[in-house]
XYZ file of C-alpha atoms in Angstrom:
259
model
C -28.901 64.111 -16.560
C -32.317 62.828 -15.509
C -32.173 59.964 -17.974
C -28.718 58.926 -16.767
C -29.832 58.870 -13.114
C -32.883 56.791 -13.987
C -30.701 54.297 -15.837
C -28.331 53.912 -12.899
C -31.178 53.511 -10.425
C -32.790 50.814 -12.582
C -29.527 48.886 -12.757
C -29.147 49.121 -8.981
C -32.652 47.789 -8.431
C -32.099 44.842 -10.776
C -28.816 43.996 -9.081
C -30.337 44.158 -5.633
C -33.267 41.929 -6.604
C -31.057 39.272 -8.236
C -30.440 36.407 -5.729
C -26.768 35.648 -5.137
C -25.578 32.058 -5.627
C -25.500 30.315 -2.244
C -22.680 27.812 -1.555
C -23.900 24.253 -1.161
C -22.856 21.898 1.643
C -20.650 20.058 -0.808
C -18.945 23.271 -1.909
C -18.264 24.162 1.704
C -16.877 20.690 2.383
C -14.583 20.938 -0.633
C -13.237 24.232 0.640
C -12.696 22.664 4.073
C -10.849 19.801 2.416
C -8.651 22.246 0.539
C -7.768 24.118 3.727
C -7.163 20.846 5.588
C -4.805 19.721 2.828
C -2.761 22.876 3.181
C -2.447 22.276 6.938
C -1.637 18.615 6.377
C 1.292 19.418 4.060
C 2.982 21.244 6.934
C 2.057 18.826 9.704
C 3.300 15.806 7.719
C 6.874 17.106 8.056
C 6.815 17.238 11.853
C 7.040 14.661 14.642
C 3.661 15.911 15.931
C 2.055 13.900 13.115
C 3.113 10.671 14.858
C 2.210 7.656 12.757
C 0.886 10.008 10.074
C 4.299 11.602 9.485
C 5.049 11.821 5.773
C 1.405 11.016 4.862
C -0.312 14.347 4.086
C -3.311 12.693 2.426
C -4.080 10.596 5.504
C -3.635 13.632 7.723
C -6.168 15.500 5.590
C -8.651 12.629 5.987
C -8.078 12.526 9.739
C -8.607 16.279 10.049
C -11.860 16.157 8.080
C -13.119 13.181 10.051
C -12.257 14.886 13.308
C -14.074 18.039 12.153
C -17.275 16.018 11.724
C -16.820 14.607 15.217
C -16.152 18.009 16.765
C -12.397 17.516 17.202
C -9.714 20.078 16.489
C -7.031 19.052 13.920
C -4.256 18.184 16.371
C -6.688 16.360 18.657
C -7.931 14.366 15.674
C -4.389 13.193 14.846
C -3.969 11.873 18.373
C -7.452 10.344 18.566
C -7.983 8.548 15.256
C -6.062 5.441 14.216
C -6.207 3.520 10.946
C -6.351 -0.215 11.623
C -6.339 -2.524 8.589
C -7.620 0.322 6.452
C -10.457 1.111 8.891
C -10.413 4.451 10.797
C -11.288 4.040 14.464
C -11.375 6.218 17.565
C -9.288 5.511 20.604
C -11.318 4.601 23.659
C -10.592 7.804 25.611
C -11.517 9.884 22.574
C -14.865 8.097 22.169
C -15.759 8.688 25.833
C -14.697 12.345 25.499
C -16.919 12.960 22.478
C -20.003 11.651 24.252
C -19.252 13.439 27.511
C -18.673 16.733 25.646
C -22.239 16.431 24.307
C -23.742 15.904 27.703
C -24.050 12.117 27.712
C -22.854 10.301 30.821
C -20.290 7.464 30.756
C -19.000 5.992 34.024
C -16.671 3.170 35.048
C -18.464 1.303 37.841
C -15.740 -1.235 38.511
C -12.496 -2.178 36.796
C -9.960 -4.920 37.566
C -7.639 -7.241 35.614
C -10.499 -9.740 35.311
C -13.589 -7.639 34.562
C -14.888 -4.165 33.787
C -18.377 -2.782 34.474
C -19.413 0.445 32.752
C -22.690 2.284 32.585
C -24.043 5.242 30.606
C -27.152 7.219 29.770
C -28.131 9.773 27.190
C -28.377 13.438 28.027
C -31.687 14.046 29.743
C -32.502 10.343 30.204
C -33.263 8.842 33.617
C -32.392 5.168 33.143
C -28.848 3.831 32.912
C -27.547 1.150 30.589
C -24.781 -1.156 31.794
C -22.265 -3.463 30.119
C -19.882 -6.053 31.540
C -16.668 -7.219 29.924
C -14.694 -10.006 31.621
C -11.939 -12.494 30.880
C -14.308 -15.401 30.037
C -16.020 -13.196 27.410
C -12.666 -12.224 25.934
C -11.624 -15.873 25.864
C -14.709 -16.823 23.863
C -13.698 -14.264 21.229
C -10.123 -15.567 21.078
C -8.596 -12.337 22.406
C -6.453 -13.599 25.265
C -3.652 -14.780 23.008
C -3.017 -11.235 21.795
C 0.042 -9.431 23.147
C -1.803 -6.417 24.586
C -4.303 -8.673 26.388
C -1.399 -10.444 28.077
C 0.363 -7.234 29.087
C -2.562 -4.993 30.140
C -5.871 -6.901 30.394
C -7.425 -4.163 32.547
C -6.916 -1.481 29.869
C -8.200 -3.760 27.134
C -11.340 -4.637 29.120
C -12.065 -0.948 29.678
C -11.589 -0.231 25.954
C -14.014 -2.999 24.949
C -16.590 -1.880 27.478
C -16.204 1.710 26.284
C -16.980 0.840 22.689
C -20.045 -1.164 23.629
C -21.556 1.336 26.080
C -20.958 4.296 23.781
C -22.743 2.543 20.910
C -25.685 1.797 23.179
C -25.973 5.330 24.574
C -25.298 7.615 21.612
C -24.205 5.961 18.388
C -25.486 9.023 16.495
C -22.648 11.080 17.990
C -20.002 8.851 16.474
C -20.812 9.622 12.834
C -19.997 6.226 11.294
C -16.976 5.507 13.513
C -18.547 3.269 16.153
C -15.509 1.129 16.975
C -12.607 1.866 19.223
C -9.108 1.200 17.890
C -8.585 -1.552 20.470
C -11.486 -3.504 18.936
C -9.963 -3.441 15.436
C -6.322 -3.923 16.359
C -5.516 -7.280 14.744
C -8.913 -8.885 15.335
C -12.242 -9.170 13.645
C -14.845 -6.715 14.941
C -17.566 -9.338 15.033
C -15.847 -12.580 16.015
C -12.509 -11.626 17.497
C -10.810 -13.811 14.919
C -7.098 -13.063 14.544
C -6.449 -11.457 11.180
C -3.059 -11.775 9.584
C -1.522 -8.638 8.136
C -1.952 -8.420 4.360
C 0.819 -7.464 1.955
C 0.086 -4.215 0.101
C -1.262 -4.598 -3.410
C 0.426 -3.027 -6.401
C -0.555 -2.442 -10.002
C 1.926 -4.956 -11.385
C 0.538 -7.718 -9.169
C -3.056 -6.909 -10.146
C -2.450 -6.727 -13.881
C 0.101 -9.506 -14.316
C -0.991 -12.320 -16.621
C -0.315 -15.709 -15.057
C 2.253 -17.764 -16.974
C 0.836 -20.704 -18.900
C 2.818 -23.925 -18.924
C 4.352 -24.725 -22.330
C 2.487 -27.511 -24.122
C 4.254 -30.830 -24.155
C 5.968 -31.589 -27.427
C 4.989 -34.971 -28.731
C 7.560 -37.061 -30.537
C 6.866 -36.843 -34.256
C 6.847 -39.864 -36.457
C 6.801 -39.991 -40.243
C 5.893 -43.078 -42.193
C 7.250 -43.584 -45.667
C 5.870 -45.757 -48.423
C 7.838 -48.671 -49.683
C 8.053 -47.014 -53.094
C 9.902 -43.966 -51.715
C 13.657 -43.576 -51.895
C 15.932 -42.575 -49.034
C 18.507 -39.806 -49.098
C 20.959 -42.047 -50.951
C 18.511 -42.715 -53.699
C 17.975 -46.285 -52.535
C 14.633 -47.887 -52.260
C 15.032 -50.145 -49.232
C 11.314 -50.892 -48.954
C 11.371 -50.299 -45.124
C 9.021 -48.310 -42.863
C 10.808 -45.096 -41.866
C 10.846 -43.613 -38.347
C 12.393 -40.184 -37.694
C 13.817 -40.160 -34.178
C 16.741 -38.527 -32.465
C 18.761 -41.731 -32.482
C 19.259 -44.660 -34.839
C 16.449 -47.171 -34.883
C 17.042 -50.845 -34.258
C 15.567 -52.800 -37.124
C 15.723 -56.560 -37.841
C 18.021 -57.707 -40.642
C 16.280 -58.118 -43.959
C 17.438 -60.668 -46.484
C 18.587 -59.146 -49.719
C 17.135 -60.756 -52.836
C 19.455 -63.447 -54.200
C 21.681 -63.376 -51.116
C 20.603 -66.797 -49.964
C 19.969 -65.529 -46.423
C 17.122 -67.175 -44.614
């Protein structure tokens, strides 16, 4: 009995002293991705998914991105757009993220011709200010865009939002520093209008371009004057194989008296 108790106690001590395997950050992220995928499969079937309806993989990516930004899944679906393959936050969502972390973002003045915004980090005393106006938008080639014609005030606010948020707390944006209005059909850096690209497919990427057929040169054969033709006659003429009969000058037969 004593020996059995000692054996059990020794096993218990060894088990207690053995460190348990701790999950890594990557393992935790993979588990989060798995759970997000399960949620996405259900959301993709509903109208609440909006533009993501029927796209569970993109919903999963939006949920995971929103999680890193501090957004709940449904909020992430309404706050993150994919423009030309680039995920971007909507302007109101970007302001909300910074304000939720204690940073200050304020609209000083906003009209159809200009927008003045200012902001400062949490705990800072000095303000930073940005100005977006119609002349600046014109220099970037933005005024020809449909949304700039319909609602210039909203577009000016969106542009000012993206700029002031980057200045105040770019670290809070986690690699998503641009608002959707900045990427919508225009280059981030120059404002150049970008045409929509047709989706690529495997057949288009792997297709071998057709090569033009080489030109067939007309073939000529030259016979010797000691060769015979098909009739067994030796006419002593140069032969040319063509598709049609050749025009040759008349040749005087020996003894015919022809000149």
